[in-house]
Structure formats: structure tokens, C-alpha cells
Amino acid sequence: MNTFAGGSIESVLVEKRVFPPPVEFAKSARISSMEEYRTLWNRAKDDPQGFWNDMASHLVWRKPWDKVMEWTEPHVKWYVGGQLNASENCVDRHCVGPRRNKAALIWEGEPGDRRVLRYQDLKREVGRFANVLKAQGVTKGDVVAIYMPMVPELVIAMLACARIGAPHTVVFGGFSGEALAGRIQDCSAKVLVTADGGFRRGNIIHLKEQVDEALAHCPTIRNVVVLKRTGHQIHMEPGRDHWWHEMASIASADCPPEPLDSEHPLFILYTSGSTGTPKGILHTTGGYLVGTTLTASWVFDLKEEDTYFCTADCGWITGHSYLVYGPLSNGATVVMYEGAPDYPDKDRFWQIVQDYGVTIFYTAPTAIRAFMKWGEQYARKHDLSSLRLLGTVGEPINPEAWVWYREVIGGGRCPVVDTWWQTETGAIMIAPLPGATPTKPGTATLPLPGVVPEVVTKSGEPVEPNQGGYLVIKQPWPSMMRTIHGDDERYRRQYWSEIPGVYFTGDGARRDHDGNFWIMGRVDDVLNVAGHRLSTMEIESALVHHKAVAEAAVVGKPDELRGQAITAFVTLKSGYQPSEDLRQQLRQHVAHEIGALARPDDLRFTDALPKTRSGKIMRRLLRDVAAGVESTGDTSTLEDFSVLARLRHEEE
Ligand code: 6R9
């Protein structure tokens, strides 16, 4: 069951508290009143071409565009004929004038090691690594896979790819070798950038072992560049594997950024959909960078003196858009941390906030719920008075967590921006502007200028205020995905055919009388476990790959901390008997096929799965079974459950 985390739907329905922007904050904010917001929004709606034409001036272009936008549903091109380079915009343009000695990246490793890269340093390192990639045979258009811990070299590798026009595909370090192989195969990556390992909760994550396993099935990979991070013993395949430091020591730091077509692919990022195989979401250069640059500046109100800490991993879209491209394009100082929030103790983030004087902090609701559970004493141990703005992303935030975040972390003075968006949208779509929008705990509030969302029925009719429906976007926007790599038909089908004429988000939502959007969760078979997107089908297909399994059905179960937990129902082939040992084997099998994040929390053996006449598994029923005997005394809770259930029913 996709619900608000922590069974807090009832509190969302009665949530009436409104927090206007603090007067002091609004005074100096980039957008500082609702009038200003409305003027911008209306202009963007009425004259999208003119609006986006002007907004693109926030970037450095090598060649101006001939046409702002070309739209042949479902395909869009932005800034047609224009040329630019994303790494030039994120790095080089800040190396002239006073920003050249400003910290671009402040990094802290889990063991406590630290590094600061000023914009000039970043430019040198990006240039150097771009030359390393060239030396490995990478040319414009070749895909480079990146599978690394959260170290500065990960950002350097992404920007180096952008510099030479090689689309990157970053694979989250928590994914298994199998999952890595699947992604590499899908996009035919030529070179892989990785590390011996990374640190997590004091342990070494053995990345290179996963790589060696993956590459047995990846003939397109010619060379592997390996960063020495942990220094533990690893296998280096002669002729294929090269040490980062050895390659970098002989490479020049000078690599001029390649002028690229606005629609040149910047990256492919895999995300889970409602079928078994992950989708390679393709983003291109110009529109994506306009979108992320602008939204980072609007929503985070980025100022020259800010120190901005985003806790997301670069393996997810939040790391791409709001750790790398958006903030760096704005010339911000970004804090990056390698490890776990509770290592060596549960105050690690707050120690980082205090040590670097972080002013803007961006994290996920699941993390906030964990902080809440650990207790406020961890935050109280540190001086958090430098903070001036807090953000959340990844899943609906329950009002309790929102208010706790505002009070305990933000000291009651920092606006909280709940930002709704997706891998597919590239940039934030619905979020408060911290100097303008009155916030309410639990809603991402209003669409940003240039974003025209609506809540509709299955046939595309707008619903009444406060009625649940499907969240769609009615006008194309610059940072939207261009297609699914290698499967344009799936792109068309999944996003543009479900509801006629509009982009379908896969989320259920309702809009209140003030126009605020309340996101209710996915209406498809996508799970959101601790802010990570997972597909039920992907986990099911991993399970049926096991020799003992006949059939499997996976559903989400409400989980107080992580939003959803994974429950799997499994039928066995004849000759196999349910046992605790087999249960553990199957859970481990999923972790091996996808990654530990997909390991079912609960795995139940059953003789048969409930099916419809047409043979479809009745997930709704299983979701109820997984949720157990939930207290359904509260009718408002029931109401919300039934809206989602109905929406899903229409799909079945
Ligand atoms: C950025 C990111 C996208 C899905 C999305 C929705 C959920 C994200 C949210 C939110 C409620 C928010 N989601 N932000 N739900 N409020 N502020 O998370 O991208 O990993 O692709 O996930 O996450 O369900 O459809 P991605």
C-alpha cells in the first residue's frame, strides 16, 4: 500500500497550520512575494517561449539558439541550434573573477578525512580527468559508466564526461554487480570509472569485487579506471584496469570544454518503473542545465555566501541535479559527505553543519524520521544557528516530521521547502519559494514558474479541489526527460499514453482550495523505500530467477521509518519445501541480483497467489494482507486508502 509514511494520513487531512515566509528571509530572498511569484508563473504559462528564452541567459552559451522550443508530442527539443558545455557552466565560468578561489566542493570522508576543492582546483581536476578519459579512448557520444563511493572524484568524473560530450551513467554504489551489468549492457558503456571501495558505517564496501563480477558480462567495456579510496587489496585486470592516480599523474590539466549541441545527451540515469527492467532516463544538455540552474537558485535561494549541504548520493537524480549541476552552475559552495548519518554517532550531519557553517540543508523525509526517532539530543549537541533554509525530497513528508524538522533542526526560524519532482522531470517542479510561499506541513505547495500541473481523472478531466486523482503536467518544460534510452516506445506508452495529451507522473495527488498540491504516493507498481525508487516487478523477476521459485508477488507495506517496506509472497516449485533457510537464501538472492536496498523485509511462502480472471496478480489484496490488521477505525484514513485503491483498480 502506498500511503503517507507513518500512517499519518489523518494528520494530513486535518493539517491546517500555515507558516508564512519569515519576514527577514523574504526581505532578501530572490523571489520575495506571492505577487512576484504569480507574475512569473503567469508569464511562463502564457508565453512559455518568451519566458524560457529569457531564463536561458543564466547560462554561458557558445552559440545562441535559433528556436526556443520544438514540440512534437511526446518529443521536445529546447534551445534548438544552441551550443554550450555543462562543465564550462559549472566550473570554468566561476574561475574568472572573485569566485576562482571560492570553495566549490567541501568534502568529508566517513573516517573523518577532509578535502576542499576551490573552483580553480575543480577546473584543473576536471580537465585532467577529461584527458584521462580521452586517453582511454572515450570520444564524444561514448557512454561512460560511473560506480563510485561519494568522493570528490565522482563529481570530477561526471563533469569530465560533460566536458568532452561523453554521456555518463552513474550507478548507485549500493547496487549489486548484477544490477551494474544490466545498466552497462543497456547503454553499451565503453569505459567504467570505479574505486577499490568506499566506507560505510566503518566497513569497506567492496565495489571492485562487484565490478569484476559485472564485467564478466559486459563486452562493451574496454577500460576501467580505478580510484584508490580504501587501499584494500583488489584484483587489477591487466590491460583493462588502470589506477586513477597513475593515469592522472601523466595527464595535462588543460582540456578545453567541447561546445555541444543543446540537445546533446548529458546523462542516462536508470530508475525503476512498473516493469521488470529499469529505464534509462535520458537528459540532454541545454534544457536540463537551464532547469536545474534556475530551480536551485529559486528554491534554495542560493546566495554568494551560502554553504549548501545535500545529503543525496550522486547515484540518484537528486545528487545529479542538486549536488552537482544546479548548485555548481550557480557557483555555490557544496558540502559532500561520504558515509552514513549515524557513524561514528547519530549526530554526524549536525557535526558537519556546525563545522562548515552550513546555511542550506537538503535531505529526505526518511532521514528526518530517523533523526526524530534517535531523539533531538543529537541535534542539540551542536550549534545549528548557521542554517537558514531546509529542504526535503523523495517522498511525501508526514506533518510530524515536517514540524520536527522545522523546530528542532531549523530552530523555528528556517523555511522548509518540500520539493516534488522525479528522475524524469530533471528538476524541481512543485515546491515553495522560501521567500514567498506560505507553507503547510505535508504539501509541496505550488508549481514553479513554467510548470503547469493538474490533478485529473483517468480520462484527463480535472477533478474538484480536495478530490484525489492523477498528477499530470500539461506543458513541456526544459529539463524534462527526452526519452528512455533505447526504448522510445516505452517512453511514449508510459508517460504520454496513459492520459491523453499530457505527461503522466505515476503519482496520485489532490489539490486543496488554496491550490496546494498534496502528493499521495505512486499509483503504479513502484515502491518508495527510504526515498529509493524500486519496482515490484524487478524484485519479482529477481525472485523467479531463483531455481526454487515458481511465482512471486511483491508489494509495499507501510513502514514508519522508511515509508514503505518490501513484502514478497512466493510460491515454490514442486520438490522445494518452505524453510527458514530458504527464506534467507531468497532474501539474499534479491540482494545479490539488485542490491541490499531491494532485499525483502518480509518473505512469505504461499501455496497460490490471488489472481483475477485474466490471470493478473491481485496486488491490492496482497497489500492488505501485508499491512496486516491495520486499525481502520478512522474513516478519513479509510477514505484516502480507498482513493488510492480505486486509482489502482482502474489500472488493473
Ligand atoms: C527526486 C526524486 C520520484 C518519486 C515521485 C514521488 C516521490 C519525490 C516527493 C515525492 C511526495 C515529495 N516524491 N519527491 N512525493 N513529496 N516532495 O525523488 O526522484 O527517485 O525519481 O522519485 O518520488 O512518488 O514520483 P525519483
XYZ file of C-alpha atoms and ligand atoms in Angstrom:
678
model
C 0.000 0.000 0.000
C 1.364 3.354 -0.957
C 0.461 5.686 1.834
C 1.936 8.590 3.621
C 4.695 7.432 5.835
C 3.973 6.509 9.372
C 0.236 6.147 8.945
C -0.146 9.873 9.169
C -2.780 10.444 6.524
C -5.259 11.560 9.139
C -2.929 14.297 10.255
C -2.506 15.484 6.673
C -6.243 15.787 6.307
C -6.597 17.896 9.420
C -3.405 19.820 8.791
C -4.354 23.475 8.969
C -1.141 25.094 10.181
C 0.266 27.653 7.811
C 3.793 29.037 8.060
C 4.309 32.236 6.082
C 7.872 33.040 4.993
C 9.804 34.726 7.815
C 9.847 38.486 7.194
C 13.626 38.719 7.441
C 14.073 35.870 4.999
C 11.630 37.345 2.491
C 13.370 40.726 2.552
C 16.489 39.451 0.858
C 15.036 36.451 -0.985
C 15.416 36.022 -4.732
C 11.650 35.868 -5.152
C 10.177 37.726 -2.246
C 6.409 37.893 -2.607
C 3.450 35.948 -3.920
C 2.794 38.767 -6.394
C 6.238 38.290 -7.836
C 5.718 34.536 -7.991
C 2.315 34.876 -9.660
C 3.615 37.337 -12.219
C 6.410 34.963 -13.154
C 4.122 31.939 -13.225
C 1.502 33.620 -15.376
C 4.073 34.931 -17.782
C 5.609 31.473 -18.142
C 2.189 29.922 -18.735
C 1.049 32.480 -21.285
C 4.331 32.896 -23.120
C 6.498 29.845 -22.426
C 8.815 30.551 -25.344
C 9.485 34.120 -24.274
C 9.872 33.149 -20.623
C 12.313 30.296 -21.257
C 14.174 32.365 -23.787
C 14.944 34.900 -21.066
C 15.727 32.269 -18.419
C 18.451 30.702 -20.572
C 20.512 33.849 -20.151
C 21.604 32.475 -16.757
C 23.970 30.185 -18.647
C 27.041 30.733 -20.763
C 26.338 29.739 -24.374
C 28.893 29.176 -27.111
C 26.324 29.687 -29.794
C 22.861 31.189 -29.354
C 19.818 29.061 -30.199
C 17.697 29.617 -33.289
C 14.473 28.490 -31.708
C 13.496 28.196 -28.018
C 11.414 25.055 -28.298
C 10.170 22.462 -30.746
C 7.330 20.269 -29.565
C 6.022 17.256 -31.432
C 4.323 15.280 -28.726
C 5.880 13.444 -26.952
C 9.228 14.754 -28.142
C 10.654 18.090 -27.246
C 13.790 20.000 -28.150
C 14.898 23.080 -26.258
C 17.190 25.856 -27.393
C 17.395 24.327 -30.853
C 20.664 25.082 -32.628
C 22.300 26.477 -29.483
C 25.654 25.233 -28.192
C 27.073 25.125 -24.686
C 29.032 22.939 -22.296
C 27.736 21.900 -18.866
C 31.166 21.615 -17.254
C 32.113 25.057 -18.534
C 28.952 26.393 -16.906
C 29.585 24.561 -13.637
C 33.301 25.232 -13.401
C 35.139 27.465 -15.866
C 32.801 30.411 -15.730
C 33.438 30.718 -11.974
C 37.203 30.710 -12.450
C 37.326 34.271 -13.629
C 36.835 36.957 -11.015
C 36.442 36.588 -7.275
C 34.868 33.133 -7.271
C 38.016 31.443 -8.534
C 39.273 30.882 -5.003
C 35.857 30.107 -3.580
C 35.280 26.553 -2.332
C 33.286 24.629 -4.914
C 33.303 21.342 -3.049
C 33.887 20.756 0.641
C 34.122 17.048 1.153
C 34.228 14.925 4.273
C 35.006 11.224 4.153
C 33.382 8.877 6.625
C 36.644 8.202 8.505
C 36.952 11.974 9.003
C 39.332 12.908 6.184
C 38.570 16.232 4.527
C 39.191 17.952 1.219
C 38.315 21.338 -0.173
C 38.346 21.975 -3.906
C 38.208 25.605 -4.910
C 36.669 26.373 -8.294
C 40.177 26.607 -9.766
C 41.117 23.222 -8.311
C 37.933 21.690 -9.651
C 38.670 23.042 -13.110
C 42.144 21.511 -13.087
C 40.932 18.135 -11.814
C 38.017 18.011 -14.255
C 40.321 18.958 -17.127
C 42.863 16.365 -16.073
C 40.318 13.589 -15.817
C 38.744 14.589 -19.129
C 42.181 13.994 -20.644
C 42.404 10.637 -18.857
C 39.072 9.634 -20.412
C 40.307 10.718 -23.826
C 43.444 8.647 -23.324
C 41.196 5.659 -22.588
C 39.624 6.110 -25.993
C 36.491 7.953 -24.949
C 35.178 10.279 -27.640
C 32.110 12.472 -27.931
C 28.944 10.400 -27.645
C 30.545 7.380 -25.903
C 28.783 6.404 -22.679
C 30.904 6.272 -19.516
C 29.603 4.314 -16.524
C 30.481 5.568 -13.045
C 30.211 3.301 -9.986
C 31.823 5.043 -7.056
C 31.508 5.974 -3.420
C 30.645 9.579 -2.537
C 34.088 11.062 -3.069
C 35.082 14.240 -4.952
C 36.342 12.111 -7.840
C 32.754 11.074 -8.528
C 31.799 14.697 -9.194
C 35.045 15.221 -11.114
C 34.287 12.194 -13.305
C 30.744 13.414 -14.061
C 31.956 16.876 -15.037
C 34.857 15.444 -17.048
C 32.364 13.407 -19.077
C 30.257 16.514 -19.625
C 33.379 18.374 -20.725
C 34.062 16.057 -23.652
C 30.461 15.241 -24.516
C 30.511 11.671 -23.179
C 27.134 10.962 -21.531
C 27.619 9.494 -18.054
C 25.561 6.880 -16.376
C 26.095 6.888 -12.641
C 25.154 3.650 -10.899
C 24.497 3.921 -7.159
C 27.237 2.142 -5.195
C 24.575 0.231 -3.254
C 23.540 -1.661 -6.380
C 24.980 -5.116 -6.945
C 27.338 -6.234 -9.707
C 24.370 -7.839 -11.475
C 22.456 -4.560 -11.483
C 25.558 -2.704 -12.651
C 25.987 -5.184 -15.520
C 22.375 -4.744 -16.623
C 22.786 -0.979 -16.842
C 26.121 -1.149 -18.640
C 24.686 -3.586 -21.163
C 21.632 -1.461 -21.775
C 23.617 1.659 -22.659
C 26.716 -0.092 -24.123
C 29.086 1.905 -21.916
C 32.647 1.888 -23.156
C 34.611 2.839 -20.064
C 33.848 2.307 -16.384
C 35.096 4.593 -13.620
C 35.098 3.000 -10.191
C 37.023 2.677 -6.933
C 38.531 -0.131 -4.915
C 35.808 0.526 -2.357
C 34.152 3.055 -0.126
C 33.453 3.471 3.583
C 30.041 2.914 5.120
C 29.406 2.598 8.866
C 33.038 1.848 9.409
C 33.059 -1.026 6.930
C 34.539 -1.237 3.484
C 32.061 -1.514 0.613
C 33.756 -3.813 -1.881
C 32.930 -2.053 -5.118
C 35.689 -3.521 -7.239
C 34.583 -7.089 -6.465
C 31.142 -6.228 -7.791
C 32.767 -4.670 -10.848
C 34.811 -7.791 -11.583
C 31.653 -9.872 -11.373
C 29.717 -7.440 -13.579
C 32.362 -7.114 -16.264
C 32.328 -10.822 -16.998
C 29.070 -9.997 -18.822
C 29.932 -6.582 -20.276
C 31.902 -6.925 -23.522
C 31.478 -3.232 -24.411
C 33.694 -2.072 -21.529
C 37.217 -1.688 -22.820
C 38.874 0.109 -19.946
C 38.292 0.598 -16.256
C 39.707 3.482 -14.236
C 40.029 2.586 -10.558
C 40.341 5.166 -7.802
C 42.280 4.104 -4.737
C 39.982 5.033 -1.871
C 40.212 2.350 0.793
C 43.575 0.889 -0.187
C 42.500 -2.694 0.477
C 43.746 -5.485 -1.767
C 41.839 -5.799 -5.039
C 42.256 -7.570 -8.333
C 43.510 -5.409 -11.222
C 42.894 -6.978 -14.611
C 45.990 -6.380 -16.772
C 45.239 -4.364 -19.887
C 41.768 -3.455 -18.688
C 42.109 -1.861 -15.254
C 44.130 1.303 -14.684
C 44.724 3.223 -11.483
C 43.198 6.721 -11.445
C 46.273 8.255 -9.803
C 48.660 6.754 -12.332
C 46.615 7.952 -15.290
C 46.048 11.382 -13.769
C 49.731 11.890 -12.976
C 50.613 11.836 -16.668
C 47.595 13.802 -17.917
C 47.512 17.516 -18.603
C 45.092 19.594 -16.538
C 44.229 21.596 -19.583
C 41.257 20.371 -21.560
C 39.095 22.975 -23.274
C 35.363 22.272 -22.900
C 33.797 20.959 -26.084
C 30.958 23.133 -27.422
C 27.969 20.789 -27.571
C 24.593 20.947 -29.157
C 21.900 21.946 -26.693
C 20.234 18.560 -27.264
C 23.471 16.569 -26.859
C 22.888 13.798 -24.250
C 24.303 14.793 -20.853
C 23.488 11.617 -18.973
C 21.414 8.478 -18.722
C 20.164 7.659 -15.255
C 18.426 4.365 -14.593
C 15.324 4.336 -12.480
C 12.686 1.788 -11.637
C 9.424 1.731 -13.495
C 6.467 -0.555 -13.275
C 8.073 -3.318 -15.315
C 10.969 -5.627 -14.579
C 13.781 -3.718 -16.260
C 14.993 -0.310 -15.105
C 14.520 2.580 -17.503
C 17.451 4.628 -18.762
C 16.133 8.169 -18.406
C 17.866 10.388 -20.933
C 18.603 14.027 -20.178
C 20.218 16.450 -22.583
C 22.415 19.469 -22.012
C 20.759 22.863 -22.524
C 17.267 22.386 -21.131
C 18.441 20.291 -18.186
C 21.010 22.866 -17.185
C 18.606 25.793 -17.534
C 16.092 23.909 -15.364
C 18.479 22.830 -12.624
C 20.319 26.157 -12.505
C 17.164 28.159 -12.178
C 15.351 25.926 -9.700
C 18.441 25.648 -7.465
C 18.571 29.411 -7.337
C 14.813 29.891 -6.778
C 14.023 27.099 -4.341
C 17.245 27.199 -2.316
C 17.534 30.953 -2.645
C 21.255 30.452 -3.304
C 23.409 33.444 -2.424
C 27.107 34.015 -2.884
C 27.912 33.356 0.776
C 25.816 30.195 1.207
C 27.211 26.821 2.189
C 24.882 24.203 0.830
C 24.747 20.597 2.058
C 22.809 17.997 0.068
C 22.829 14.534 1.629
C 21.789 12.672 -1.532
C 24.069 10.206 -3.269
C 25.119 11.061 -6.824
C 23.682 7.697 -7.847
C 20.216 9.280 -7.721
C 18.742 12.213 -9.594
C 18.900 14.469 -6.525
C 22.666 14.047 -6.473
C 22.858 14.890 -10.187
C 20.627 17.950 -10.131
C 21.159 19.383 -6.645
C 24.612 18.274 -5.591
C 26.361 18.691 -8.928
C 24.757 20.565 -11.805
C 22.303 23.005 -10.176
C 24.430 24.359 -7.313
C 27.750 24.348 -9.182
C 26.231 26.122 -12.162
C 25.203 28.795 -9.640
C 28.759 28.986 -8.292
C 27.719 27.714 -4.871
C 29.830 26.032 -2.176
C 28.630 22.441 -1.910
C 29.228 20.176 1.073
C 29.500 16.484 0.195
C 29.712 13.638 2.727
C 30.765 10.074 2.005
C 29.184 7.913 4.647
C 26.318 7.049 6.952
C 24.427 9.651 9.028
C 24.905 7.610 12.201
C 28.622 6.985 12.036
C 30.510 7.205 14.331
C 27.409 8.539 16.091
C 23.944 9.787 15.257
C 24.979 13.434 15.204
C 27.238 13.204 12.174
C 25.178 15.550 9.946
C 24.894 18.117 12.726
C 28.621 17.991 13.333
C 29.071 18.710 9.604
C 26.550 21.574 9.705
C 28.382 23.122 12.637
C 31.912 22.563 11.334
C 31.314 24.124 7.932
C 28.641 26.641 8.905
C 26.112 25.061 6.556
C 23.325 27.504 5.650
C 21.111 25.316 3.431
C 20.396 21.666 4.163
C 18.589 19.277 1.781
C 17.642 15.725 2.793
C 14.880 13.090 2.586
C 11.877 12.546 4.880
C 13.073 9.044 5.706
C 16.247 10.559 7.175
C 14.223 13.120 9.140
C 12.066 10.353 10.596
C 15.233 8.529 11.637
C 16.585 11.706 13.304
C 13.272 12.060 15.123
C 13.425 8.501 16.350
C 17.011 8.894 17.547
C 15.973 11.936 19.549
C 16.685 15.639 19.478
C 19.645 15.413 21.858
C 21.892 14.688 18.860
C 20.968 17.949 17.164
C 21.102 19.842 20.449
C 24.764 18.894 20.879
C 25.707 21.203 18.008
C 25.371 24.818 17.044
C 22.983 24.810 14.092
C 22.431 28.561 14.040
C 24.128 28.935 10.637
C 21.159 27.191 8.962
C 18.702 29.439 7.160
C 16.797 27.072 4.874
C 15.773 23.401 4.996
C 14.641 21.206 2.132
C 13.175 17.728 1.682
C 12.743 15.450 -1.299
C 11.989 11.905 -2.341
C 8.662 11.006 -0.757
C 5.699 12.571 0.965
C 6.675 14.052 4.305
C 4.348 13.481 7.219
C 3.470 16.691 9.083
C 5.001 15.454 12.347
C 8.376 15.049 10.663
C 7.978 18.385 8.854
C 7.259 20.247 12.095
C 10.039 18.438 13.955
C 12.484 19.353 11.181
C 11.413 22.991 11.291
C 11.575 23.261 15.070
C 14.468 21.051 16.100
C 16.825 21.439 13.144
C 15.652 24.815 11.875
C 15.200 26.371 15.302
C 11.748 27.549 14.194
C 13.322 30.201 12.006
C 14.163 28.404 8.744
C 11.607 27.956 5.974
C 11.082 24.309 4.973
C 10.827 23.577 1.259
C 9.162 20.270 0.408
C 10.219 19.675 -3.196
C 8.290 17.367 -5.521
C 9.946 16.126 -8.663
C 11.221 12.965 -10.370
C 14.190 11.500 -12.202
C 12.125 12.109 -15.307
C 11.405 15.774 -14.604
C 15.121 16.524 -14.103
C 14.463 19.465 -11.851
C 12.133 20.520 -9.033
C 8.559 21.039 -10.267
C 6.363 21.726 -7.263
C 7.853 23.467 -4.226
C 7.502 26.573 -2.120
C 9.621 29.607 -2.930
C 11.032 30.199 0.525
C 10.664 33.976 0.446
C 7.166 33.958 -0.991
C 5.048 30.854 -0.499
C 3.153 30.182 2.732
C 3.963 26.570 3.644
C 1.797 23.890 5.205
C 3.330 20.730 6.641
C 2.783 17.861 4.195
C 2.283 19.708 0.927
C 4.877 20.596 -1.708
C 2.595 23.620 -2.293
C 2.668 25.294 -5.711
C 4.192 24.708 -9.139
C 7.317 26.634 -10.065
C 7.119 29.124 -12.933
C 6.966 27.226 -16.216
C 5.338 24.159 -14.635
C 1.659 23.524 -15.343
C 0.444 20.526 -13.320
C -3.104 19.353 -12.794
C -4.960 16.631 -10.911
C -7.175 14.696 -13.306
C -9.262 11.572 -13.765
C -8.153 8.643 -15.867
C -9.706 10.266 -18.914
C -7.948 13.555 -18.262
C -10.829 15.545 -16.724
C -9.788 17.920 -13.932
C -11.110 16.865 -10.527
C -12.717 19.108 -7.917
C -10.497 20.616 -5.210
C -9.614 18.102 -2.488
C -10.551 15.155 -4.678
C -7.872 12.583 -5.365
C -6.713 11.987 -8.912
C -3.690 11.542 -11.108
C -0.967 14.153 -11.169
C -0.132 15.225 -14.726
C 1.923 18.011 -16.316
C 0.303 19.838 -19.192
C 3.109 21.807 -20.819
C 6.609 20.674 -21.747
C 9.457 22.125 -19.641
C 13.173 22.411 -20.438
C 14.572 19.818 -18.011
C 12.139 17.039 -18.894
C 13.481 13.658 -19.953
C 13.850 13.275 -23.697
C 13.194 9.559 -23.948
C 14.005 6.180 -22.408
C 17.376 5.171 -23.802
C 16.835 2.536 -26.473
C 13.091 2.302 -25.935
C 11.238 5.304 -27.251
C 8.065 3.252 -27.500
C 8.121 2.625 -23.766
C 8.628 6.366 -23.213
C 5.573 7.117 -25.297
C 3.490 4.435 -23.659
C 4.386 5.067 -20.034
C 4.377 8.814 -19.886
C 2.216 10.061 -22.738
C -0.444 7.444 -23.407
C -1.969 6.723 -20.004
C -3.817 10.014 -20.023
C -4.313 11.726 -23.382
C -2.183 14.720 -24.280
C -0.321 15.207 -21.011
C 2.735 13.889 -19.148
C 1.653 11.284 -16.587
C 3.752 11.306 -13.417
C 2.657 8.000 -11.884
C 1.702 9.823 -8.680
C -1.681 10.329 -7.095
C -2.401 13.796 -5.714
C -5.047 16.224 -4.655
C -5.194 19.974 -4.753
C -6.631 21.981 -1.883
C -8.698 25.170 -2.077
C -5.557 27.302 -1.949
C -4.149 25.482 -4.947
C -1.568 23.478 -2.974
C -0.651 20.028 -4.298
C -0.705 17.179 -1.781
C 1.198 14.251 -3.260
C -0.279 10.949 -2.144
C 2.245 8.460 -3.488
C 2.622 6.228 -6.513
C -0.411 4.778 -8.219
C 1.671 2.242 -10.145
C 3.811 -0.662 -9.024
C 6.718 1.481 -7.992
C 7.756 1.289 -4.352
C 9.372 4.086 -2.431
C 11.566 2.531 0.230
C 13.506 5.095 2.257
C 13.214 7.540 -0.637
C 14.588 4.995 -3.105
C 12.528 4.019 -6.072
C 12.142 0.288 -6.588
C 9.952 -1.690 -8.915
C 7.874 -4.566 -7.573
C 8.336 -6.347 -10.908
C 12.088 -6.006 -10.747
C 12.163 -7.715 -7.359
C 9.695 -10.334 -8.567
C 11.792 -11.166 -11.584
C 14.870 -11.458 -9.372
C 12.956 -13.927 -7.199
C 11.723 -16.083 -10.076
C 15.292 -16.331 -11.328
C 15.944 -18.498 -8.288
C 15.621 -22.185 -9.045
C 13.214 -22.864 -6.177
C 10.686 -20.171 -7.051
C 7.628 -20.737 -9.222
C 5.908 -17.377 -8.798
C 6.418 -14.240 -6.799
C 4.444 -11.128 -5.982
C 5.979 -8.138 -4.251
C 4.082 -5.347 -2.541
C 4.865 -2.425 -0.311
C 3.855 -2.403 3.331
C 3.568 0.864 5.313
C 6.698 1.417 7.359
C 7.021 4.110 9.955
C 10.626 4.939 9.216
C 11.157 4.138 5.580
C 7.726 4.972 4.172
C 7.415 1.507 2.722
C 8.932 -1.873 3.446
C 9.106 -4.750 0.961
C 6.912 -7.816 1.368
C 7.303 -10.733 -1.024
C 4.845 -13.600 -1.496
C 6.440 -16.650 -3.042
C 5.167 -19.966 -4.366
C 7.706 -22.761 -4.699
C 8.318 -25.242 -7.471
C 7.485 -28.837 -6.664
C 10.271 -30.542 -4.830
C 11.027 -27.488 -2.690
C 9.754 -27.031 0.825
C 9.367 -23.742 2.689
C 12.026 -23.319 5.340
C 13.724 -20.542 7.241
C 16.922 -21.366 5.439
C 15.278 -20.981 2.022
C 13.643 -17.739 3.130
C 17.034 -16.268 3.975
C 18.521 -17.631 0.766
C 15.830 -15.928 -1.303
C 16.220 -12.606 0.501
C 19.949 -12.792 -0.101
C 19.366 -13.753 -3.708
C 17.468 -10.484 -4.295
C 20.265 -8.501 -2.643
C 22.702 -10.202 -4.971
C 20.638 -9.566 -8.098
C 19.704 -5.953 -7.375
C 21.346 -4.658 -4.215
C 20.790 -4.737 -0.478
C 18.250 -1.933 -0.770
C 15.877 -4.319 -2.562
C 16.146 -7.200 -0.063
C 12.583 -8.098 1.034
C 11.957 -7.289 4.684
C 9.311 -9.936 4.839
C 9.139 -13.032 2.655
C 6.141 -15.316 2.919
C 5.636 -18.700 1.327
C 2.185 -19.377 -0.019
C 0.512 -22.190 -1.964
C -1.007 -19.853 -4.522
C -1.280 -16.171 -5.347
C -4.666 -14.463 -5.639
C -5.394 -13.667 -9.289
C -8.029 -12.004 -11.384
C -9.859 -13.973 -14.045
C -7.457 -12.664 -16.611
C -4.612 -14.030 -14.520
C -3.267 -10.822 -13.069
C -1.996 -10.945 -9.535
C -4.361 -9.048 -7.241
C -1.841 -6.815 -5.624
C -4.422 -4.807 -3.774
C -5.381 -7.846 -1.814
C -1.775 -8.723 -1.090
C -1.085 -5.181 0.030
C -3.859 -5.513 2.581
C -2.513 -8.858 3.698
C 0.988 -7.418 4.028
C -0.292 -4.455 6.004
C -1.944 -6.893 8.436
C -4.880 -5.954 10.596
C -4.431 -2.223 10.439
C -6.636 -0.093 12.636
C -9.250 1.188 10.252
C -11.386 2.942 12.839
C -10.512 6.317 11.393
C -12.703 6.953 8.394
C -10.512 9.693 6.959
C -7.704 7.160 6.759
C -10.026 4.773 5.028
C -11.065 7.423 2.588
C -7.544 8.035 1.472
C -6.779 4.371 1.258
C -9.797 3.892 -0.921
C -8.873 6.723 -3.278
C -5.532 5.110 -3.990
C -7.132 1.709 -4.160
C -9.654 2.961 -6.678
C -6.974 4.625 -8.781
C -5.025 1.436 -8.816
C -8.114 -0.579 -9.502
C -8.664 1.413 -12.680
C -5.208 0.366 -13.767
C -5.891 -3.306 -13.230
C 13.563 13.487 -6.879
C 13.176 12.065 -6.725
C 10.250 10.250 -7.788
C 9.042 9.870 -6.961
C 7.833 10.708 -7.279
C 7.077 10.653 -5.963
C 8.173 10.663 -4.919
C 9.599 12.737 -4.710
C 8.400 13.950 -3.368
C 7.703 12.751 -3.630
C 5.968 13.462 -2.304
C 7.783 14.911 -2.492
N 8.489 12.021 -4.457
N 9.567 13.899 -4.051
N 6.495 12.514 -3.100
N 6.573 14.617 -1.999
N 8.388 16.061 -2.168
O 12.913 11.619 -5.634
O 13.131 11.334 -7.872
O 13.782 8.953 -7.285
O 12.690 9.555 -9.484
O 11.398 9.563 -7.349
O 9.316 10.110 -5.585
O 6.363 9.460 -5.869
O 7.117 10.179 -8.364
P 12.806 9.785 -8.022
